[in-house]
Short mmCIF file of C-alpha atoms in Angstrom, two decimals:
data_model
loop_
_atom_site.label_atom_id
_atom_site.label_comp_id
_atom_site.label_asym_id
_atom_site.label_seq_id
_atom_site.Cartn_x
_atom_site.Cartn_y
_atom_site.Cartn_z
CA UNK A 1 -130.59 50.87 68.37
CA UNK A 2 -128.35 51.32 71.42
CA UNK A 3 -125.18 49.38 71.49
CA UNK A 4 -125.15 46.40 73.83
CA UNK A 5 -122.52 45.89 76.54
CA UNK A 6 -119.40 44.09 75.40
CA UNK A 7 -119.45 40.38 76.08
CA UNK A 8 -116.93 39.32 78.70
CA UNK A 9 -115.16 36.12 77.91
CA UNK A 10 -113.53 34.00 80.57
CA UNK A 11 -113.96 31.08 82.92
CA UNK A 12 -116.69 31.47 85.52
CA UNK A 13 -115.69 30.83 89.10
CA UNK A 14 -117.71 28.05 90.63
CA UNK A 15 -119.71 29.46 93.50
CA UNK A 16 -119.77 27.59 96.77
CA UNK A 17 -123.16 26.05 97.50
CA UNK A 18 -122.78 27.11 101.14
CA UNK A 19 -121.18 30.35 102.39
CA UNK A 20 -119.88 28.50 105.47
CA UNK A 21 -118.09 25.45 103.99
CA UNK A 22 -115.76 24.99 106.97
CA UNK A 23 -118.58 24.78 109.46
CA UNK A 24 -120.41 22.44 107.09
CA UNK A 25 -117.35 20.17 106.85
CA UNK A 26 -116.98 20.00 110.63
CA UNK A 27 -120.66 19.19 111.18
CA UNK A 28 -120.44 16.48 108.54
CA UNK A 29 -117.50 14.93 110.41
CA UNK A 30 -119.45 14.97 113.68
CA UNK A 31 -122.48 13.41 112.00
CA UNK A 32 -120.41 10.62 110.45
CA UNK A 33 -118.71 9.84 113.77
CA UNK A 34 -122.08 9.62 115.56
CA UNK A 35 -123.43 7.38 112.79
CA UNK A 36 -120.48 5.01 113.10
CA UNK A 37 -121.02 4.65 116.83
CA UNK A 38 -124.76 4.17 116.47
CA UNK A 39 -125.59 7.35 118.42
CA UNK A 40 -128.88 9.15 118.00
CA UNK A 41 -127.05 12.51 117.89
CA UNK A 42 -126.43 11.84 114.19
CA UNK A 43 -129.97 13.04 113.53
CA UNK A 44 -129.31 16.25 115.49
CA UNK A 45 -126.22 16.99 113.41
CA UNK A 46 -128.11 16.20 110.20
CA UNK A 47 -130.80 18.74 111.07
CA UNK A 48 -128.13 21.33 111.83
CA UNK A 49 -126.46 20.64 108.47
CA UNK A 50 -129.76 21.16 106.65
CA UNK A 51 -130.31 24.49 108.41
CA UNK A 52 -126.76 25.63 107.67
CA UNK A 53 -127.09 24.86 103.95
CA UNK A 54 -130.20 27.05 103.73
CA UNK A 55 -128.58 30.05 105.44
CA UNK A 56 -127.26 32.48 102.73
CA UNK A 57 -124.93 34.67 104.86
CA UNK A 58 -121.45 33.93 106.17
CA UNK A 59 -120.92 33.31 109.89
CA UNK A 60 -117.92 34.60 111.80
CA UNK A 61 -118.06 32.14 114.70
CA UNK A 62 -120.20 29.46 116.31
CA UNK A 63 -122.09 31.91 118.51
CA UNK A 64 -123.64 33.58 115.49
CA UNK A 65 -124.97 30.21 114.33
CA UNK A 66 -127.30 30.12 117.34
CA UNK A 67 -129.86 32.13 115.39
CA UNK A 68 -130.32 29.15 113.07
CA UNK A 69 -132.83 26.40 113.68
CA UNK A 70 -131.54 23.19 115.35
CA UNK A 71 -128.40 24.97 116.62
CA UNK A 72 -128.10 24.78 120.38
CA UNK A 73 -125.41 25.74 122.88
CA UNK A 74 -123.64 22.41 122.48
CA UNK A 75 -123.22 22.56 118.69
CA UNK A 76 -122.19 26.23 118.81
CA UNK A 77 -119.53 25.48 121.42
CA UNK A 78 -118.17 22.61 119.32
CA UNK A 79 -117.88 24.92 116.30
CA UNK A 80 -116.08 27.58 118.37
CA UNK A 81 -113.60 25.00 119.72
CA UNK A 82 -112.85 23.70 116.22
CA UNK A 83 -112.51 27.28 114.98
CA UNK A 84 -109.89 28.08 117.65
CA UNK A 85 -107.88 24.99 116.67
CA UNK A 86 -108.16 26.05 113.03
CA UNK A 87 -106.75 29.52 113.83
CA UNK A 88 -103.86 27.99 115.83
CA UNK A 89 -102.86 25.75 112.93
CA UNK A 90 -103.29 28.26 110.06
CA UNK A 91 -103.05 31.64 111.76
CA UNK A 92 -105.65 34.16 112.78
CA UNK A 93 -105.99 35.43 109.19
CA UNK A 94 -106.93 32.00 107.80
CA UNK A 95 -110.09 32.21 105.64
CA UNK A 96 -113.16 30.35 106.89
CA UNK A 97 -115.70 31.33 104.22
CA UNK A 98 -114.00 29.70 101.24
CA UNK A 99 -113.11 26.18 100.22
CA UNK A 100 -109.59 25.10 101.25
CA UNK A 101 -107.14 25.53 98.35
CA UNK A 102 -105.15 22.44 99.23
CA UNK A 103 -106.18 18.93 100.14
CA UNK A 104 -104.72 19.27 103.63
CA UNK A 105 -108.13 19.56 105.23
CA UNK A 106 -109.44 16.57 103.34
CA UNK A 107 -106.36 14.55 104.32
CA UNK A 108 -106.83 15.48 107.97
CA UNK A 109 -110.48 14.49 107.74
CA UNK A 110 -109.54 11.12 106.23
CA UNK A 111 -106.89 10.55 108.92
CA UNK A 112 -109.39 11.46 111.66
CA UNK A 113 -111.96 9.08 110.25
CA UNK A 114 -109.37 6.33 110.05
CA UNK A 115 -108.33 6.86 113.68
CA UNK A 116 -111.88 6.27 114.84
CA UNK A 117 -112.10 2.92 113.02
CA UNK A 118 -110.76 -0.37 114.28
CA UNK A 119 -106.92 -0.71 114.22
CA UNK A 120 -107.09 -3.66 111.88
CA UNK A 121 -108.82 -1.66 109.14
CA UNK A 122 -107.51 1.07 106.85
CA UNK A 123 -109.43 4.11 105.56
CA UNK A 124 -109.34 2.87 101.97
CA UNK A 125 -111.10 -0.37 102.76
CA UNK A 126 -114.85 -0.56 102.90
CA UNK A 127 -116.05 -0.45 106.48
CA UNK A 128 -119.49 -1.80 105.72
CA UNK A 129 -120.62 -4.97 107.48
CA UNK A 130 -123.78 -6.74 106.48
CA UNK A 131 -125.93 -8.10 109.33
CA UNK A 132 -129.18 -9.62 108.15
CA UNK A 133 -130.67 -7.09 105.75
CA UNK A 134 -128.81 -4.13 107.33
CA UNK A 135 -125.28 -2.84 106.78
CA UNK A 136 -123.48 -1.46 109.81
CA UNK A 137 -120.80 1.16 109.17
CA UNK A 138 -117.54 1.58 111.00
CA UNK A 139 -116.60 -2.09 111.02
CA UNK A 140 -117.70 -2.48 114.63
CA UNK A 141 -119.22 -5.88 115.19
CA UNK A 142 -122.58 -5.48 116.81
CA UNK A 143 -123.36 -7.71 119.76
CA UNK A 144 -125.87 -10.38 118.85
CA UNK A 145 -129.35 -9.86 120.26
CA UNK A 146 -130.44 -12.69 122.54
CA UNK A 147 -133.65 -12.09 124.51
CA UNK A 148 -133.63 -12.73 128.23
CA UNK A 149 -135.17 -15.97 129.39
CA UNK A 150 -138.89 -15.77 130.23
CA UNK A 151 -139.10 -12.33 128.57
CA UNK A 152 -141.60 -11.32 125.88
CA UNK A 153 -139.15 -11.73 122.97
CA UNK A 154 -138.00 -15.09 124.30
CA UNK A 155 -141.58 -16.36 124.58
CA UNK A 156 -142.59 -15.17 121.09
CA UNK A 157 -139.57 -16.76 119.39
CA UNK A 158 -139.95 -20.05 121.25
CA UNK A 159 -143.72 -20.23 120.67
CA UNK A 160 -143.34 -19.73 116.91
CA UNK A 161 -140.46 -22.23 116.78
CA UNK A 162 -142.50 -24.90 118.58
CA UNK A 163 -145.44 -24.22 116.30
CA UNK A 164 -143.25 -24.72 113.25
CA UNK A 165 -142.12 -28.11 114.60
CA UNK A 166 -145.69 -29.42 114.54
CA UNK A 167 -146.29 -31.51 111.39
CA UNK A 168 -148.67 -29.76 109.00
CA UNK A 169 -148.39 -26.36 110.67
CA UNK A 170 -148.87 -23.23 108.55
CA UNK A 171 -145.64 -21.65 109.79
CA UNK A 172 -147.31 -18.50 111.10
CA UNK A 173 -149.64 -17.41 113.91
CA UNK A 174 -152.07 -14.56 114.34
CA UNK A 175 -151.63 -12.07 117.15
CA UNK A 176 -154.18 -13.67 119.48
CA UNK A 177 -152.89 -17.20 118.83
CA UNK A 178 -149.30 -16.08 119.33
CA UNK A 179 -150.13 -14.36 122.61
CA UNK A 180 -151.97 -17.44 123.83
CA UNK A 181 -149.11 -19.79 122.92
CA UNK A 182 -146.37 -17.49 124.28
CA UNK A 183 -148.01 -16.55 127.61
CA UNK A 184 -146.99 -19.75 129.48
CA UNK A 185 -143.37 -19.10 128.44
CA UNK A 186 -143.29 -15.52 129.80
CA UNK A 187 -143.30 -14.10 133.33
CA UNK A 188 -145.18 -10.93 132.36
CA UNK A 189 -148.57 -10.47 130.74
CA UNK A 190 -148.99 -9.93 126.99
CA UNK A 191 -152.17 -7.88 127.52
CA UNK A 192 -152.00 -6.16 130.94
CA UNK A 193 -149.16 -3.66 131.49
CA UNK A 194 -146.87 -4.08 134.47
CA UNK A 195 -147.42 -1.89 137.50
CA UNK A 196 -146.29 1.67 136.83
CA UNK A 197 -145.59 0.99 133.16
CA UNK A 198 -147.46 1.23 129.89
CA UNK A 199 -145.57 -1.62 128.22
CA UNK A 200 -146.57 -5.28 128.03
CA UNK A 201 -144.63 -8.35 126.97
CA UNK A 202 -146.03 -7.81 123.45
CA UNK A 203 -143.99 -4.59 123.18
CA UNK A 204 -140.87 -6.69 122.53
CA UNK A 205 -142.31 -7.75 119.15
CA UNK A 206 -141.23 -4.39 117.68
CA UNK A 207 -137.62 -5.18 118.65
CA UNK A 208 -137.85 -8.58 116.96
CA UNK A 209 -139.19 -6.95 113.79
CA UNK A 210 -136.41 -4.34 113.74
CA UNK A 211 -133.73 -7.00 114.11
CA UNK A 212 -135.16 -9.13 111.27
CA UNK A 213 -135.96 -12.01 113.59
CA UNK A 214 -139.70 -11.80 113.01
CA UNK A 215 -141.77 -11.23 109.88
CA UNK A 216 -145.17 -9.53 109.88
CA UNK A 217 -147.42 -9.93 106.82
CA UNK A 218 -151.08 -9.70 105.75
CA UNK A 219 -153.99 -7.95 107.41
CA UNK A 220 -154.98 -9.25 109.99
CA UNK A 221 -151.32 -9.66 110.83
CA UNK A 222 -149.53 -12.98 110.52
CA UNK A 223 -146.28 -13.47 112.41
CA UNK A 224 -143.59 -15.90 111.31
CA UNK A 225 -139.87 -16.44 111.90
CA UNK A 226 -137.17 -15.34 109.50
CA UNK A 227 -134.07 -17.44 108.90
CA UNK A 228 -132.19 -15.53 111.59
CA UNK A 229 -135.13 -15.85 113.95
CA UNK A 230 -135.43 -19.57 113.30
CA UNK A 231 -131.74 -20.10 114.08
CA UNK A 232 -131.95 -18.08 117.27
CA UNK A 233 -135.17 -19.78 118.39
CA UNK A 234 -133.61 -23.19 117.74
CA UNK A 235 -130.71 -22.30 120.03
CA UNK A 236 -133.10 -21.01 122.69
CA UNK A 237 -135.15 -24.19 122.47
CA UNK A 238 -132.13 -26.47 122.81
CA UNK A 239 -130.81 -24.52 125.81
CA UNK A 240 -134.27 -24.63 127.38
CA UNK A 241 -134.40 -28.42 127.04
CA UNK A 242 -130.97 -28.75 128.62
CA UNK A 243 -132.10 -26.59 131.53
CA UNK A 244 -135.22 -28.73 132.04
CA UNK A 245 -133.14 -31.92 132.05
CA UNK A 246 -130.77 -30.48 134.65
CA UNK A 247 -133.69 -29.32 136.76
CA UNK A 248 -135.34 -32.75 136.56
CA UNK A 249 -132.16 -34.51 137.66
CA UNK A 250 -131.81 -31.99 140.48
CA UNK A 251 -135.38 -32.59 141.65
CA UNK A 252 -134.77 -36.34 141.73
CA UNK A 253 -131.72 -35.78 143.91
CA UNK A 254 -133.75 -33.57 146.24
CA UNK A 255 -136.43 -36.25 146.65
CA UNK A 256 -133.81 -38.82 147.52
CA UNK A 257 -132.22 -36.51 150.09
CA UNK A 258 -135.40 -35.48 151.90
CA UNK A 259 -139.02 -34.30 151.62
CA UNK A 260 -139.72 -31.12 149.66
CA UNK A 261 -141.51 -28.07 150.99
CA UNK A 262 -145.21 -28.62 151.62
CA UNK A 263 -146.40 -25.13 150.62
CA UNK A 264 -148.43 -25.29 147.43
CA UNK A 265 -149.40 -21.92 145.94
CA UNK A 266 -151.97 -21.67 143.16
CA UNK A 267 -152.35 -18.14 141.85
CA UNK A 268 -155.61 -18.61 139.96
CA UNK A 269 -157.72 -19.70 142.92
CA UNK A 270 -159.97 -17.17 144.64
CA UNK A 271 -160.03 -18.73 148.12
CA UNK A 272 -157.20 -20.23 150.14
CA UNK A 273 -157.49 -22.13 153.42
CA UNK A 274 -155.10 -23.70 155.89
CA UNK A 275 -155.91 -27.12 157.21
CA UNK A 276 -154.24 -29.65 159.50
CA UNK A 277 -153.17 -32.90 157.86
CA UNK A 278 -152.60 -35.85 160.16
CA UNK A 279 -149.30 -37.27 158.99
CA UNK A 280 -148.08 -39.15 162.11
CA UNK A 281 -144.74 -40.34 160.80
CA UNK A 282 -145.57 -40.15 157.06
CA UNK A 283 -143.31 -38.09 154.80
CA UNK A 284 -144.56 -34.57 154.12
CA UNK A 285 -144.45 -35.27 150.36
CA UNK A 286 -147.39 -37.63 150.90
CA UNK A 287 -149.34 -34.89 152.64
CA UNK A 288 -148.71 -32.59 149.70
CA UNK A 289 -149.99 -35.29 147.36
CA UNK A 290 -153.26 -35.44 149.25
CA UNK A 291 -154.05 -31.88 148.15
CA UNK A 292 -154.26 -32.95 144.55
CA UNK A 293 -156.55 -35.87 145.41
CA UNK A 294 -153.95 -38.64 145.14
CA UNK A 295 -154.20 -41.58 147.57
CA UNK A 296 -152.11 -41.58 150.70
CA UNK A 297 -151.02 -44.45 152.83
CA UNK A 298 -152.46 -44.44 156.36
CA UNK A 299 -150.01 -44.04 159.21
CA UNK A 300 -150.14 -44.03 162.98
CA UNK A 301 -151.28 -40.75 164.52
CA UNK A 302 -150.24 -39.74 168.03
CA UNK A 303 -153.35 -38.89 170.11
CA UNK A 304 -154.09 -38.13 173.74
CA UNK A 305 -157.81 -38.74 173.31
CA UNK A 306 -160.31 -38.86 170.45
CA UNK A 307 -160.04 -35.76 168.27
CA UNK A 308 -156.81 -34.46 169.91
CA UNK A 309 -153.52 -34.15 168.02
CA UNK A 310 -150.19 -33.75 169.80
CA UNK A 311 -147.41 -31.45 168.55
CA UNK A 312 -145.46 -33.27 165.86
CA UNK A 313 -148.43 -35.41 164.92
CA UNK A 314 -149.77 -33.07 162.29
CA UNK A 315 -148.59 -30.73 159.53
CA UNK A 316 -149.92 -27.31 158.45
CA UNK A 317 -150.46 -27.01 154.70
CA UNK A 318 -151.85 -24.24 152.53
CA UNK A 319 -154.89 -25.72 150.81
CA UNK A 320 -156.14 -24.24 147.55
CA UNK A 321 -158.34 -27.06 146.30
CA UNK A 322 -160.27 -28.91 148.99
CA UNK A 323 -162.99 -30.57 146.91
CA UNK A 324 -161.75 -34.11 147.62
CA UNK A 325 -160.21 -33.41 151.03
CA UNK A 326 -161.79 -35.09 154.05
CA UNK A 327 -160.81 -35.92 157.60
CA UNK A 328 -158.78 -32.80 158.38
CA UNK A 329 -159.13 -29.88 160.75
CA UNK A 330 -159.40 -26.29 159.51
CA UNK A 331 -157.52 -23.44 161.16
CA UNK A 332 -159.36 -20.22 161.92
CA UNK A 333 -157.82 -18.47 158.91
CA UNK A 334 -159.46 -18.21 155.50
CA UNK A 335 -158.37 -15.85 152.70
CA UNK A 336 -160.49 -14.45 149.90
CA UNK A 337 -158.21 -13.14 147.13
CA UNK A 338 -159.62 -10.35 144.97
CA UNK A 339 -158.05 -8.54 142.06
CA UNK A 340 -159.23 -4.95 141.94
CA UNK A 341 -161.07 -5.54 138.64
CA UNK A 342 -162.75 -8.65 140.07
CA UNK A 343 -163.73 -6.64 143.14
CA UNK A 344 -165.36 -4.06 140.85
CA UNK A 345 -167.31 -6.75 139.01
CA UNK A 346 -168.44 -8.48 142.21
CA UNK A 347 -169.74 -5.17 143.62
CA UNK A 348 -171.74 -4.51 140.45
CA UNK A 349 -173.39 -7.95 140.25
CA UNK A 350 -173.89 -8.37 144.02
CA UNK A 351 -171.41 -11.20 144.59
CA UNK A 352 -169.36 -9.10 146.99
CA UNK A 353 -171.96 -9.03 149.77
CA UNK A 354 -172.90 -12.66 149.21
CA UNK A 355 -169.26 -13.78 149.53
CA UNK A 356 -168.76 -11.80 152.72
CA UNK A 357 -171.96 -13.32 154.08
CA UNK A 358 -170.72 -16.86 153.37
CA UNK A 359 -167.32 -16.14 154.93
CA UNK A 360 -169.03 -14.92 158.10
CA UNK A 361 -171.26 -17.98 158.17
CA UNK A 362 -168.49 -20.56 157.59
CA UNK A 363 -167.49 -20.57 161.28
CA UNK A 364 -163.87 -19.40 161.00
CA UNK A 365 -162.85 -16.56 163.30
CA UNK A 366 -160.07 -14.94 161.21
CA UNK A 367 -161.31 -14.15 157.68
CA UNK A 368 -158.86 -12.17 155.51
CA UNK A 369 -159.49 -10.23 152.30
CA UNK A 370 -156.43 -10.11 150.03
CA UNK A 371 -156.91 -7.20 147.59
CA UNK A 372 -154.54 -7.30 144.62
CA UNK A 373 -153.89 -4.27 142.43
CA UNK A 374 -153.69 -4.67 138.65
CA UNK A 375 -151.49 -1.77 137.56
CA UNK A 376 -152.70 0.76 135.01
CA UNK A 377 -155.71 -1.43 134.16
CA UNK A 378 -157.37 -0.03 137.30
CA UNK A 379 -157.91 3.26 135.44
CA UNK A 380 -160.42 1.61 133.08
CA UNK A 381 -162.79 0.08 135.65
CA UNK A 382 -166.57 0.52 135.68
CA UNK A 383 -166.61 2.06 139.16
CA UNK A 384 -164.70 5.14 140.36
CA UNK A 385 -161.69 4.61 142.58
CA UNK A 386 -163.41 6.31 145.53
CA UNK A 387 -166.20 3.70 145.47
CA UNK A 388 -163.69 0.83 145.50
CA UNK A 389 -161.72 2.43 148.34
CA UNK A 390 -164.91 2.88 150.36
CA UNK A 391 -165.88 -0.77 149.80
CA UNK A 392 -162.44 -1.91 151.02
CA UNK A 393 -162.67 0.29 154.13
CA UNK A 394 -166.20 -0.97 154.89
CA UNK A 395 -164.99 -4.55 154.60
CA UNK A 396 -162.44 -3.93 157.35
CA UNK A 397 -164.27 -1.48 159.62
CA UNK A 398 -167.91 -2.57 159.31
CA UNK A 399 -167.67 -6.27 158.44
CA UNK A 400 -164.66 -6.99 160.66
CA UNK A 401 -162.42 -8.59 158.02
CA UNK A 402 -158.66 -8.10 158.01
CA UNK A 403 -157.75 -6.49 154.66
CA UNK A 404 -154.29 -6.97 153.14
CA UNK A 405 -153.43 -4.96 150.02
CA UNK A 406 -150.69 -6.10 147.59
CA UNK A 407 -149.43 -4.80 144.25
CA UNK A 408 -149.36 -7.93 142.07
CA UNK A 409 -149.57 -11.71 142.06
CA UNK A 410 -145.96 -12.07 143.19
CA UNK A 411 -146.70 -10.17 146.39
CA UNK A 412 -149.81 -12.33 146.87
CA UNK A 413 -147.71 -15.49 146.66
CA UNK A 414 -145.14 -13.98 149.02
CA UNK A 415 -147.85 -13.06 151.55
CA UNK A 416 -149.35 -16.57 151.44
CA UNK A 417 -145.89 -18.08 151.92
CA UNK A 418 -145.09 -15.87 154.92
CA UNK A 419 -148.54 -16.48 156.41
CA UNK A 420 -148.14 -20.24 156.08
CA UNK A 421 -144.75 -20.19 157.80
CA UNK A 422 -146.16 -18.02 160.56
CA UNK A 423 -149.01 -20.48 161.21
CA UNK A 424 -146.61 -23.41 161.15
CA UNK A 425 -144.52 -21.70 163.83
CA UNK A 426 -147.61 -20.67 165.83
CA UNK A 427 -149.14 -24.14 166.01
CA UNK A 428 -146.04 -26.32 166.14
CA UNK A 429 -146.28 -26.85 169.94
CA UNK A 430 -150.07 -26.80 170.33
CA UNK A 431 -152.49 -29.67 170.86
CA UNK A 432 -155.42 -29.39 168.46
CA UNK A 433 -158.90 -30.87 168.59
CA UNK A 434 -162.43 -30.60 167.24
CA UNK A 435 -164.17 -29.52 170.43
CA UNK A 436 -165.19 -25.87 170.32
CA UNK A 437 -165.63 -25.71 174.07
CA UNK A 438 -161.94 -25.92 174.98
CA UNK A 439 -160.33 -23.29 177.19
CA UNK A 440 -158.03 -22.04 174.42
CA UNK A 441 -160.15 -21.10 171.36
CA UNK A 442 -157.11 -21.40 169.08
CA UNK A 443 -156.87 -25.13 169.87
CA UNK A 444 -160.50 -25.99 169.08
CA UNK A 445 -161.01 -26.24 165.34
CA UNK A 446 -163.69 -27.15 162.84
CA UNK A 447 -163.51 -30.32 160.83
CA UNK A 448 -163.41 -29.93 157.09
CA UNK A 449 -166.91 -31.36 156.75
CA UNK A 450 -168.31 -28.74 159.14
CA UNK A 451 -166.47 -25.94 157.38
CA UNK A 452 -167.62 -27.07 153.95
CA UNK A 453 -171.21 -27.31 155.14
CA UNK A 454 -171.17 -23.73 156.36
CA UNK A 455 -169.29 -22.25 153.37
CA UNK A 456 -170.84 -24.18 150.48
CA UNK A 457 -172.30 -21.86 147.88
CA UNK A 458 -175.17 -23.84 146.39
CA UNK A 459 -176.58 -25.73 149.36
CA UNK A 460 -180.26 -26.18 150.11
CA UNK A 461 -181.60 -23.04 151.78
CA UNK A 462 -184.45 -22.57 154.20
CA UNK A 463 -187.32 -20.12 153.65
CA UNK A 464 -185.72 -17.82 156.23
CA UNK A 465 -182.39 -17.77 154.36
CA UNK A 466 -184.09 -17.09 151.02
CA UNK A 467 -186.04 -14.23 152.61
CA UNK A 468 -182.78 -12.78 153.97
CA UNK A 469 -181.15 -12.91 150.54
CA UNK A 470 -184.20 -11.21 149.02
CA UNK A 471 -183.97 -8.38 151.52
CA UNK A 472 -180.25 -7.93 150.90
CA UNK A 473 -180.92 -7.35 147.20
CA UNK A 474 -182.69 -4.10 148.12
CA UNK A 475 -180.42 -1.07 147.94
CA UNK A 476 -179.59 0.05 151.49
CA UNK A 477 -180.35 -3.26 153.24
CA UNK A 478 -177.17 -4.65 154.78
CA UNK A 479 -176.71 -7.98 156.51
CA UNK A 480 -177.34 -6.43 159.93
CA UNK A 481 -180.57 -4.80 158.77
CA UNK A 482 -181.79 -8.03 157.20
CA UNK A 483 -180.98 -9.97 160.38
CA UNK A 484 -182.89 -7.44 162.48
CA UNK A 485 -185.97 -7.75 160.24
CA UNK A 486 -185.79 -11.55 160.43
CA UNK A 487 -185.86 -11.40 164.24
CA UNK A 488 -189.35 -9.84 164.03
CA UNK A 489 -190.60 -11.46 160.83
CA UNK A 490 -188.90 -14.73 159.96
CA UNK A 491 -190.64 -15.32 156.62
CA UNK A 492 -192.34 -13.36 153.86
CA UNK A 493 -195.69 -14.76 154.98
CA UNK A 494 -195.33 -13.39 158.53
CA UNK A 495 -194.39 -9.95 157.14
CA UNK A 496 -197.42 -9.90 154.82
CA UNK A 497 -199.70 -10.88 157.72
CA UNK A 498 -198.31 -7.98 159.75
CA UNK A 499 -199.05 -5.62 156.84
CA UNK A 500 -202.67 -6.88 156.72
CA UNK A 501 -203.18 -6.15 160.40
CA UNK A 502 -202.23 -2.48 159.92
CA UNK A 503 -205.19 -0.11 159.61
CA UNK A 504 -203.80 2.22 156.91
CA UNK A 505 -201.17 2.46 154.25
CA UNK A 506 -199.24 4.99 156.31
CA UNK A 507 -198.95 2.49 159.18
CA UNK A 508 -197.82 -0.23 156.77
CA UNK A 509 -195.11 2.01 155.33
CA UNK A 510 -193.83 2.76 158.86
CA UNK A 511 -194.08 -0.82 160.11
CA UNK A 512 -190.33 -1.53 159.90
CA UNK A 513 -189.08 2.01 160.58
CA UNK A 514 -188.63 1.41 164.33
CA UNK A 515 -186.78 -1.91 163.97
CA UNK A 516 -183.29 -1.54 165.50
CA UNK A 517 -180.19 -3.12 163.98
CA UNK A 518 -176.43 -3.38 164.59
CA UNK A 519 -174.37 -2.72 167.68
CA UNK A 520 -175.52 0.91 167.88
CA UNK A 521 -179.19 -0.10 167.73
CA UNK A 522 -180.15 2.42 165.09
CA UNK A 523 -183.61 2.52 163.48
CA UNK A 524 -184.06 1.25 159.94
CA UNK A 525 -185.93 4.46 159.14
CA UNK A 526 -189.14 5.34 157.29
CA UNK A 527 -187.59 5.57 153.80
CA UNK A 528 -186.26 2.00 153.75
CA UNK A 529 -189.39 0.72 155.48
CA UNK A 530 -191.53 2.28 152.73
CA UNK A 531 -189.35 0.70 150.02
CA UNK A 532 -189.74 -2.78 151.53
CA UNK A 533 -193.51 -2.31 151.84
CA UNK A 534 -193.81 -1.26 148.21
CA UNK A 535 -191.77 -4.28 147.11
CA UNK A 536 -193.95 -6.86 148.83
CA UNK A 537 -197.35 -5.13 148.54
CA UNK A 538 -197.43 -3.56 145.06
CA UNK A 539 -199.16 -5.93 142.59
CA UNK A 540 -197.71 -4.35 139.46
CA UNK A 541 -194.30 -3.07 138.46
CA UNK A 542 -192.57 -0.69 140.86
CA UNK A 543 -192.41 2.93 139.70
#
């Protein structure tokens, strides 16, 4: 049996876990500094440390480390700079691939870490600071999070706090209930993203959860306030009440000093109209009250003759709810406000043409379509964007409406405000009356009763009007085409009699093809004429 090798006795030298301990120490310092300051670069340094620990070969400088994963130009340059300083302090022959023999490097590291801390603290003391359920390192006091007023976080905290104040409340709300309660307290929507953004007011809930102000449990989710959130919401609620009290006292002072502005903007209404209110010496605050249906004291009105108002004897007010308004004159301006999603829905169900028809029939000369965008929600509509753009262009070019496009409800309110001021300036020195035969058309206006009679939606209709609406339901039949057919055949009965007098089916199909319509006097054409004949002459279902 061969003799075995002699056993060597002695102490084994502890091998370094990393062949580049100096680089590892420097990266650890950089990571700790970034962590103390709350910088996201701490994760970059941590990834570089993990890659360096896995590399089995020694590195001569920072440039060689670029072959490793997660090592970029920045980290390599930092290592080269630290390496140059190391050579200046210890000489060019100083080892970099072995652990330092003395504790000088560790002492320098401790002194460097201490210099980055606050002056009032020493390196030996614990620099941890507990905030909520988190401990912040470095001893730096983090600024307290307070959401901005009327923001999403502000609304969520205040809505939950008010819910908790209700006797017998459960102390939590579901997502839908919380959104519904918080929406009146927020300036942005909890469901529709802002223009050019993918975030809603609900996105701030993640911040509240991270800062331990909000607690999310169960499935479906239940949201409730933590102790920190309850304290913050209580402070927000108290400051909100103080602000309301100051605003109320300020409003009372304004009323005592003079009448407030008479422009009343309601964003949820679809139609807005301007009307002339005869105030004749009454305060404008009384005229504003008449919009909401409240009684108003009668006052003397300056007149030249019956139905004529002198400058200074009337006021121009934006009217958004005219159900109980009587005895006023209506300016020749009426606005139909349409969100782009509402416009899409009205085109699909046929309301769009019917609304334009009523606006034309109401008797006002200056109809306006206010088209309001709705941000990124427009990408999920039922109709393509090209169809909506074509409908808007047709409304202006073919139907003769003035089209104003805005981005959001704030721009809508701003446009209505500017338009109201413009009309007030335009009519401030004009005598106004009800007679339509005056020399200046701008001075002859409709009464509100006449306007309402022409624009009412569900009024009693004649056989001729019902026949016109039937024709307009056919694809390709516009208002001009329907009006041209009614000039020849005023009712369904007269059209059917004309079909009976034709000798053949071919003549019946071409009966309406030569009817001219519109300003250009174009023919309706044989295809549409055949469709109308099949509709009113086919006994069974249309194929």
